[in-house]
């Protein structure tokens, strides 16, 4: 790829306020990313090398815990379905932000395949965040609540 073409692409990136441009031509791949409002071209490399670099970055990123993961226990849904935060329509929710819970306490219901499955707290602590809305569809492993453990 010619340097004039790369410069033109960087200019387009900056003019349109884009943060990233990913272009593949044959076996070459070019990734341009804007840093602090400016577009800086990344090195041109064959696809397998870029794939290895991205794989390493993904492994590094997943190995570094975020502040949220360090402070709170994430209660996740064990199945796919519709989450209900209250035992019935119009009733008070099982738990709210600030409530103290014990392991085994019911915290919500997930309806899956016409069966209502009561979800119990996996740890004791204080509800810090409700991550889903009542009636929301949830996927396996999706975070339902963040709990500050005792």
JSON list of C-alpha atoms in Angstrom, two decimals:
[
{"chain": "A", "resi": 1, "resn": "UNK", "atom": "CA", "xyz": [0.00, 0.00, 0.00]},
{"chain": "A", "resi": 2, "resn": "UNK", "atom": "CA", "xyz": [1.35, 3.42, -0.94]},
{"chain": "A", "resi": 3, "resn": "UNK", "atom": "CA", "xyz": [2.14, 6.02, 1.71]},
{"chain": "A", "resi": 4, "resn": "UNK", "atom": "CA", "xyz": [0.04, 8.63, -0.13]},
{"chain": "A", "resi": 5, "resn": "UNK", "atom": "CA", "xyz": [-2.99, 6.35, 0.12]},
{"chain": "A", "resi": 6, "resn": "UNK", "atom": "CA", "xyz": [-2.34, 5.84, 3.85]},
{"chain": "A", "resi": 7, "resn": "UNK", "atom": "CA", "xyz": [-2.08, 9.61, 4.33]},
{"chain": "A", "resi": 8, "resn": "UNK", "atom": "CA", "xyz": [-5.39, 10.11, 2.46]},
{"chain": "A", "resi": 9, "resn": "UNK", "atom": "CA", "xyz": [-7.09, 7.50, 4.65]},
{"chain": "A", "resi": 10, "resn": "UNK", "atom": "CA", "xyz": [-5.73, 9.15, 7.81]},
{"chain": "A", "resi": 11, "resn": "UNK", "atom": "CA", "xyz": [-7.09, 12.49, 6.56]},
{"chain": "A", "resi": 12, "resn": "UNK", "atom": "CA", "xyz": [-10.53, 10.93, 5.95]},
{"chain": "A", "resi": 13, "resn": "UNK", "atom": "CA", "xyz": [-10.41, 9.39, 9.43]},
{"chain": "A", "resi": 14, "resn": "UNK", "atom": "CA", "xyz": [-9.71, 12.79, 11.01]},
{"chain": "A", "resi": 15, "resn": "UNK", "atom": "CA", "xyz": [-12.18, 14.79, 8.89]},
{"chain": "A", "resi": 16, "resn": "UNK", "atom": "CA", "xyz": [-15.09, 12.46, 9.65]},
{"chain": "A", "resi": 17, "resn": "UNK", "atom": "CA", "xyz": [-14.34, 12.17, 13.37]},
{"chain": "A", "resi": 18, "resn": "UNK", "atom": "CA", "xyz": [-13.81, 8.41, 13.12]},
{"chain": "A", "resi": 19, "resn": "UNK", "atom": "CA", "xyz": [-11.85, 6.63, 15.83]},
{"chain": "A", "resi": 20, "resn": "UNK", "atom": "CA", "xyz": [-10.82, 3.56, 13.85]},
{"chain": "A", "resi": 21, "resn": "UNK", "atom": "CA", "xyz": [-10.48, 2.45, 10.24]},
{"chain": "A", "resi": 22, "resn": "UNK", "atom": "CA", "xyz": [-9.70, -1.17, 9.34]},
{"chain": "A", "resi": 23, "resn": "UNK", "atom": "CA", "xyz": [-8.83, -1.89, 5.70]},
{"chain": "A", "resi": 24, "resn": "UNK", "atom": "CA", "xyz": [-7.74, -5.16, 4.08]},
{"chain": "A", "resi": 25, "resn": "UNK", "atom": "CA", "xyz": [-6.27, -5.41, 0.57]},
{"chain": "A", "resi": 26, "resn": "UNK", "atom": "CA", "xyz": [-5.15, -8.87, -0.47]},
{"chain": "A", "resi": 27, "resn": "UNK", "atom": "CA", "xyz": [-2.81, -10.20, 2.23]},
{"chain": "A", "resi": 28, "resn": "UNK", "atom": "CA", "xyz": [-2.16, -6.75, 3.72]},
{"chain": "A", "resi": 29, "resn": "UNK", "atom": "CA", "xyz": [-4.18, -5.18, 6.49]},
{"chain": "A", "resi": 30, "resn": "UNK", "atom": "CA", "xyz": [-4.05, -1.57, 7.64]},
{"chain": "A", "resi": 31, "resn": "UNK", "atom": "CA", "xyz": [-5.56, -0.35, 10.90]},
{"chain": "A", "resi": 32, "resn": "UNK", "atom": "CA", "xyz": [-5.75, 3.38, 11.58]},
{"chain": "A", "resi": 33, "resn": "UNK", "atom": "CA", "xyz": [-6.76, 4.57, 15.02]},
{"chain": "A", "resi": 34, "resn": "UNK", "atom": "CA", "xyz": [-7.26, 8.14, 16.19]},
{"chain": "A", "resi": 35, "resn": "UNK", "atom": "CA", "xyz": [-5.44, 9.04, 19.40]},
{"chain": "A", "resi": 36, "resn": "UNK", "atom": "CA", "xyz": [-6.56, 12.18, 21.26]},
{"chain": "A", "resi": 37, "resn": "UNK", "atom": "CA", "xyz": [-8.25, 13.62, 18.19]},
{"chain": "A", "resi": 38, "resn": "UNK", "atom": "CA", "xyz": [-5.51, 12.79, 15.69]},
{"chain": "A", "resi": 39, "resn": "UNK", "atom": "CA", "xyz": [-5.29, 9.86, 13.33]},
{"chain": "A", "resi": 40, "resn": "UNK", "atom": "CA", "xyz": [-2.07, 7.88, 13.47]},
{"chain": "A", "resi": 41, "resn": "UNK", "atom": "CA", "xyz": [-1.46, 5.09, 10.93]},
{"chain": "A", "resi": 42, "resn": "UNK", "atom": "CA", "xyz": [-0.58, 1.70, 12.34]},
{"chain": "A", "resi": 43, "resn": "UNK", "atom": "CA", "xyz": [2.12, -0.42, 10.75]},
{"chain": "A", "resi": 44, "resn": "UNK", "atom": "CA", "xyz": [1.16, -2.37, 7.65]},
{"chain": "A", "resi": 45, "resn": "UNK", "atom": "CA", "xyz": [1.53, -6.13, 8.08]},
{"chain": "A", "resi": 46, "resn": "UNK", "atom": "CA", "xyz": [0.34, -9.38, 6.56]},
{"chain": "A", "resi": 47, "resn": "UNK", "atom": "CA", "xyz": [-2.91, -10.68, 8.04]},
{"chain": "A", "resi": 48, "resn": "UNK", "atom": "CA", "xyz": [-1.49, -13.56, 10.13]},
{"chain": "A", "resi": 49, "resn": "UNK", "atom": "CA", "xyz": [0.85, -11.20, 12.01]},
{"chain": "A", "resi": 50, "resn": "UNK", "atom": "CA", "xyz": [-1.99, -8.79, 12.81]},
{"chain": "A", "resi": 51, "resn": "UNK", "atom": "CA", "xyz": [-4.16, -11.70, 13.97]},
{"chain": "A", "resi": 52, "resn": "UNK", "atom": "CA", "xyz": [-1.39, -12.82, 16.34]},
{"chain": "A", "resi": 53, "resn": "UNK", "atom": "CA", "xyz": [-0.96, -9.29, 17.71]},
{"chain": "A", "resi": 54, "resn": "UNK", "atom": "CA", "xyz": [-4.72, -8.93, 18.25]},
{"chain": "A", "resi": 55, "resn": "UNK", "atom": "CA", "xyz": [-4.82, -12.35, 19.95]},
{"chain": "A", "resi": 56, "resn": "UNK", "atom": "CA", "xyz": [-2.02, -11.28, 22.32]},
{"chain": "A", "resi": 57, "resn": "UNK", "atom": "CA", "xyz": [-3.84, -8.01, 23.09]},
{"chain": "A", "resi": 58, "resn": "UNK", "atom": "CA", "xyz": [-7.06, -9.86, 23.84]},
{"chain": "A", "resi": 59, "resn": "UNK", "atom": "CA", "xyz": [-5.24, -12.23, 26.20]},
{"chain": "A", "resi": 60, "resn": "UNK", "atom": "CA", "xyz": [-3.51, -9.30, 27.94]},
{"chain": "A", "resi": 61, "resn": "UNK", "atom": "CA", "xyz": [-6.75, -7.34, 28.28]},
{"chain": "A", "resi": 62, "resn": "UNK", "atom": "CA", "xyz": [-8.63, -10.30, 29.77]},
{"chain": "A", "resi": 63, "resn": "UNK", "atom": "CA", "xyz": [-5.80, -11.00, 32.22]},
{"chain": "A", "resi": 64, "resn": "UNK", "atom": "CA", "xyz": [-6.03, -7.51, 33.76]},
{"chain": "A", "resi": 65, "resn": "UNK", "atom": "CA", "xyz": [-9.02, -7.36, 36.12]},
{"chain": "A", "resi": 66, "resn": "UNK", "atom": "CA", "xyz": [-11.06, -4.18, 36.04]},
{"chain": "A", "resi": 67, "resn": "UNK", "atom": "CA", "xyz": [-11.85, -2.18, 39.14]},
{"chain": "A", "resi": 68, "resn": "UNK", "atom": "CA", "xyz": [-15.46, -3.42, 38.98]},
{"chain": "A", "resi": 69, "resn": "UNK", "atom": "CA", "xyz": [-14.34, -7.08, 38.97]},
{"chain": "A", "resi": 70, "resn": "UNK", "atom": "CA", "xyz": [-12.03, -6.53, 41.94]},
{"chain": "A", "resi": 71, "resn": "UNK", "atom": "CA", "xyz": [-14.61, -4.85, 44.18]},
{"chain": "A", "resi": 72, "resn": "UNK", "atom": "CA", "xyz": [-17.83, -6.72, 43.46]},
{"chain": "A", "resi": 73, "resn": "UNK", "atom": "CA", "xyz": [-19.06, -10.25, 42.99]},
{"chain": "A", "resi": 74, "resn": "UNK", "atom": "CA", "xyz": [-20.98, -10.53, 39.72]},
{"chain": "A", "resi": 75, "resn": "UNK", "atom": "CA", "xyz": [-24.09, -12.71, 40.06]},
{"chain": "A", "resi": 76, "resn": "UNK", "atom": "CA", "xyz": [-24.70, -14.13, 36.58]},
{"chain": "A", "resi": 77, "resn": "UNK", "atom": "CA", "xyz": [-27.71, -15.85, 35.09]},
{"chain": "A", "resi": 78, "resn": "UNK", "atom": "CA", "xyz": [-27.38, -19.64, 34.84]},
{"chain": "A", "resi": 79, "resn": "UNK", "atom": "CA", "xyz": [-29.75, -19.84, 31.86]},
{"chain": "A", "resi": 80, "resn": "UNK", "atom": "CA", "xyz": [-31.30, -18.00, 28.92]},
{"chain": "A", "resi": 81, "resn": "UNK", "atom": "CA", "xyz": [-34.74, -16.46, 29.39]},
{"chain": "A", "resi": 82, "resn": "UNK", "atom": "CA", "xyz": [-36.72, -13.49, 30.67]},
{"chain": "A", "resi": 83, "resn": "UNK", "atom": "CA", "xyz": [-35.71, -12.05, 34.03]},
{"chain": "A", "resi": 84, "resn": "UNK", "atom": "CA", "xyz": [-38.31, -10.90, 36.55]},
{"chain": "A", "resi": 85, "resn": "UNK", "atom": "CA", "xyz": [-37.11, -8.83, 39.49]},
{"chain": "A", "resi": 86, "resn": "UNK", "atom": "CA", "xyz": [-40.36, -9.25, 41.49]},
{"chain": "A", "resi": 87, "resn": "UNK", "atom": "CA", "xyz": [-42.34, -12.38, 42.43]},
{"chain": "A", "resi": 88, "resn": "UNK", "atom": "CA", "xyz": [-45.41, -11.09, 40.56]},
{"chain": "A", "resi": 89, "resn": "UNK", "atom": "CA", "xyz": [-46.60, -8.07, 38.62]},
{"chain": "A", "resi": 90, "resn": "UNK", "atom": "CA", "xyz": [-47.03, -5.03, 40.86]},
{"chain": "A", "resi": 91, "resn": "UNK", "atom": "CA", "xyz": [-45.17, -6.59, 43.80]},
{"chain": "A", "resi": 92, "resn": "UNK", "atom": "CA", "xyz": [-42.03, -5.18, 45.38]},
{"chain": "A", "resi": 93, "resn": "UNK", "atom": "CA", "xyz": [-38.77, -6.47, 43.85]},
{"chain": "A", "resi": 94, "resn": "UNK", "atom": "CA", "xyz": [-36.91, -9.32, 45.52]},
{"chain": "A", "resi": 95, "resn": "UNK", "atom": "CA", "xyz": [-33.91, -7.02, 46.10]},
{"chain": "A", "resi": 96, "resn": "UNK", "atom": "CA", "xyz": [-32.98, -3.39, 45.50]},
{"chain": "A", "resi": 97, "resn": "UNK", "atom": "CA", "xyz": [-29.71, -1.46, 45.53]},
{"chain": "A", "resi": 98, "resn": "UNK", "atom": "CA", "xyz": [-28.48, -1.20, 49.11]},
{"chain": "A", "resi": 99, "resn": "UNK", "atom": "CA", "xyz": [-30.27, -4.35, 50.35]},
{"chain": "A", "resi": 100, "resn": "UNK", "atom": "CA", "xyz": [-28.23, -6.81, 52.38]},
{"chain": "A", "resi": 101, "resn": "UNK", "atom": "CA", "xyz": [-28.64, -10.43, 51.25]},
{"chain": "A", "resi": 102, "resn": "UNK", "atom": "CA", "xyz": [-27.47, -13.82, 52.47]},
{"chain": "A", "resi": 103, "resn": "UNK", "atom": "CA", "xyz": [-26.28, -16.64, 50.24]},
{"chain": "A", "resi": 104, "resn": "UNK", "atom": "CA", "xyz": [-29.33, -18.61, 49.13]},
{"chain": "A", "resi": 105, "resn": "UNK", "atom": "CA", "xyz": [-31.79, -15.70, 49.34]},
{"chain": "A", "resi": 106, "resn": "UNK", "atom": "CA", "xyz": [-34.05, -15.38, 46.24]},
{"chain": "A", "resi": 107, "resn": "UNK", "atom": "CA", "xyz": [-32.99, -12.39, 44.12]},
{"chain": "A", "resi": 108, "resn": "UNK", "atom": "CA", "xyz": [-34.98, -12.82, 40.88]},
{"chain": "A", "resi": 109, "resn": "UNK", "atom": "CA", "xyz": [-36.80, -15.26, 38.60]},
{"chain": "A", "resi": 110, "resn": "UNK", "atom": "CA", "xyz": [-35.73, -16.32, 35.11]},
{"chain": "A", "resi": 111, "resn": "UNK", "atom": "CA", "xyz": [-38.48, -17.71, 32.90]},
{"chain": "A", "resi": 112, "resn": "UNK", "atom": "CA", "xyz": [-37.13, -20.20, 30.41]},
{"chain": "A", "resi": 113, "resn": "UNK", "atom": "CA", "xyz": [-39.22, -22.53, 28.25]},
{"chain": "A", "resi": 114, "resn": "UNK", "atom": "CA", "xyz": [-42.40, -21.66, 30.21]},
{"chain": "A", "resi": 115, "resn": "UNK", "atom": "CA", "xyz": [-40.72, -22.63, 33.49]},
{"chain": "A", "resi": 116, "resn": "UNK", "atom": "CA", "xyz": [-40.10, -20.08, 36.24]},
{"chain": "A", "resi": 117, "resn": "UNK", "atom": "CA", "xyz": [-36.69, -20.62, 37.84]},
{"chain": "A", "resi": 118, "resn": "UNK", "atom": "CA", "xyz": [-36.00, -18.83, 41.10]},
{"chain": "A", "resi": 119, "resn": "UNK", "atom": "CA", "xyz": [-32.42, -17.56, 41.19]},
{"chain": "A", "resi": 120, "resn": "UNK", "atom": "CA", "xyz": [-30.71, -17.55, 44.59]},
{"chain": "A", "resi": 121, "resn": "UNK", "atom": "CA", "xyz": [-27.85, -15.32, 45.71]},
{"chain": "A", "resi": 122, "resn": "UNK", "atom": "CA", "xyz": [-24.50, -17.07, 45.38]},
{"chain": "A", "resi": 123, "resn": "UNK", "atom": "CA", "xyz": [-22.88, -15.02, 48.13]},
{"chain": "A", "resi": 124, "resn": "UNK", "atom": "CA", "xyz": [-23.72, -12.80, 51.10]},
{"chain": "A", "resi": 125, "resn": "UNK", "atom": "CA", "xyz": [-23.35, -9.06, 50.80]},
{"chain": "A", "resi": 126, "resn": "UNK", "atom": "CA", "xyz": [-24.94, -5.80, 49.72]},
{"chain": "A", "resi": 127, "resn": "UNK", "atom": "CA", "xyz": [-26.57, -5.24, 46.32]},
{"chain": "A", "resi": 128, "resn": "UNK", "atom": "CA", "xyz": [-24.51, -2.50, 44.66]},
{"chain": "A", "resi": 129, "resn": "UNK", "atom": "CA", "xyz": [-26.01, -2.59, 41.17]},
{"chain": "A", "resi": 130, "resn": "UNK", "atom": "CA", "xyz": [-28.98, -4.15, 39.39]},
{"chain": "A", "resi": 131, "resn": "UNK", "atom": "CA", "xyz": [-27.66, -4.76, 35.87]},
{"chain": "A", "resi": 132, "resn": "UNK", "atom": "CA", "xyz": [-30.91, -5.83, 34.18]},
{"chain": "A", "resi": 133, "resn": "UNK", "atom": "CA", "xyz": [-34.42, -4.46, 33.82]},
{"chain": "A", "resi": 134, "resn": "UNK", "atom": "CA", "xyz": [-37.60, -6.27, 34.79]},
{"chain": "A", "resi": 135, "resn": "UNK", "atom": "CA", "xyz": [-38.85, -8.31, 31.81]},
{"chain": "A", "resi": 136, "resn": "UNK", "atom": "CA", "xyz": [-35.52, -8.12, 29.98]},
{"chain": "A", "resi": 137, "resn": "UNK", "atom": "CA", "xyz": [-34.27, -11.07, 27.91]},
{"chain": "A", "resi": 138, "resn": "UNK", "atom": "CA", "xyz": [-31.00, -12.38, 29.33]},
{"chain": "A", "resi": 139, "resn": "UNK", "atom": "CA", "xyz": [-28.33, -14.68, 27.93]},
{"chain": "A", "resi": 140, "resn": "UNK", "atom": "CA", "xyz": [-26.42, -17.42, 29.73]},
{"chain": "A", "resi": 141, "resn": "UNK", "atom": "CA", "xyz": [-23.70, -15.88, 31.89]},
{"chain": "A", "resi": 142, "resn": "UNK", "atom": "CA", "xyz": [-25.04, -12.31, 31.68]},
{"chain": "A", "resi": 143, "resn": "UNK", "atom": "CA", "xyz": [-24.46, -10.25, 34.84]},
{"chain": "A", "resi": 144, "resn": "UNK", "atom": "CA", "xyz": [-27.68, -9.75, 36.81]},
{"chain": "A", "resi": 145, "resn": "UNK", "atom": "CA", "xyz": [-26.38, -8.07, 39.97]},
{"chain": "A", "resi": 146, "resn": "UNK", "atom": "CA", "xyz": [-23.12, -6.74, 41.38]},
{"chain": "A", "resi": 147, "resn": "UNK", "atom": "CA", "xyz": [-22.76, -7.58, 45.06]},
{"chain": "A", "resi": 148, "resn": "UNK", "atom": "CA", "xyz": [-20.26, -6.19, 47.56]},
{"chain": "A", "resi": 149, "resn": "UNK", "atom": "CA", "xyz": [-19.34, -9.29, 49.53]},
{"chain": "A", "resi": 150, "resn": "UNK", "atom": "CA", "xyz": [-19.26, -9.29, 53.34]}
]
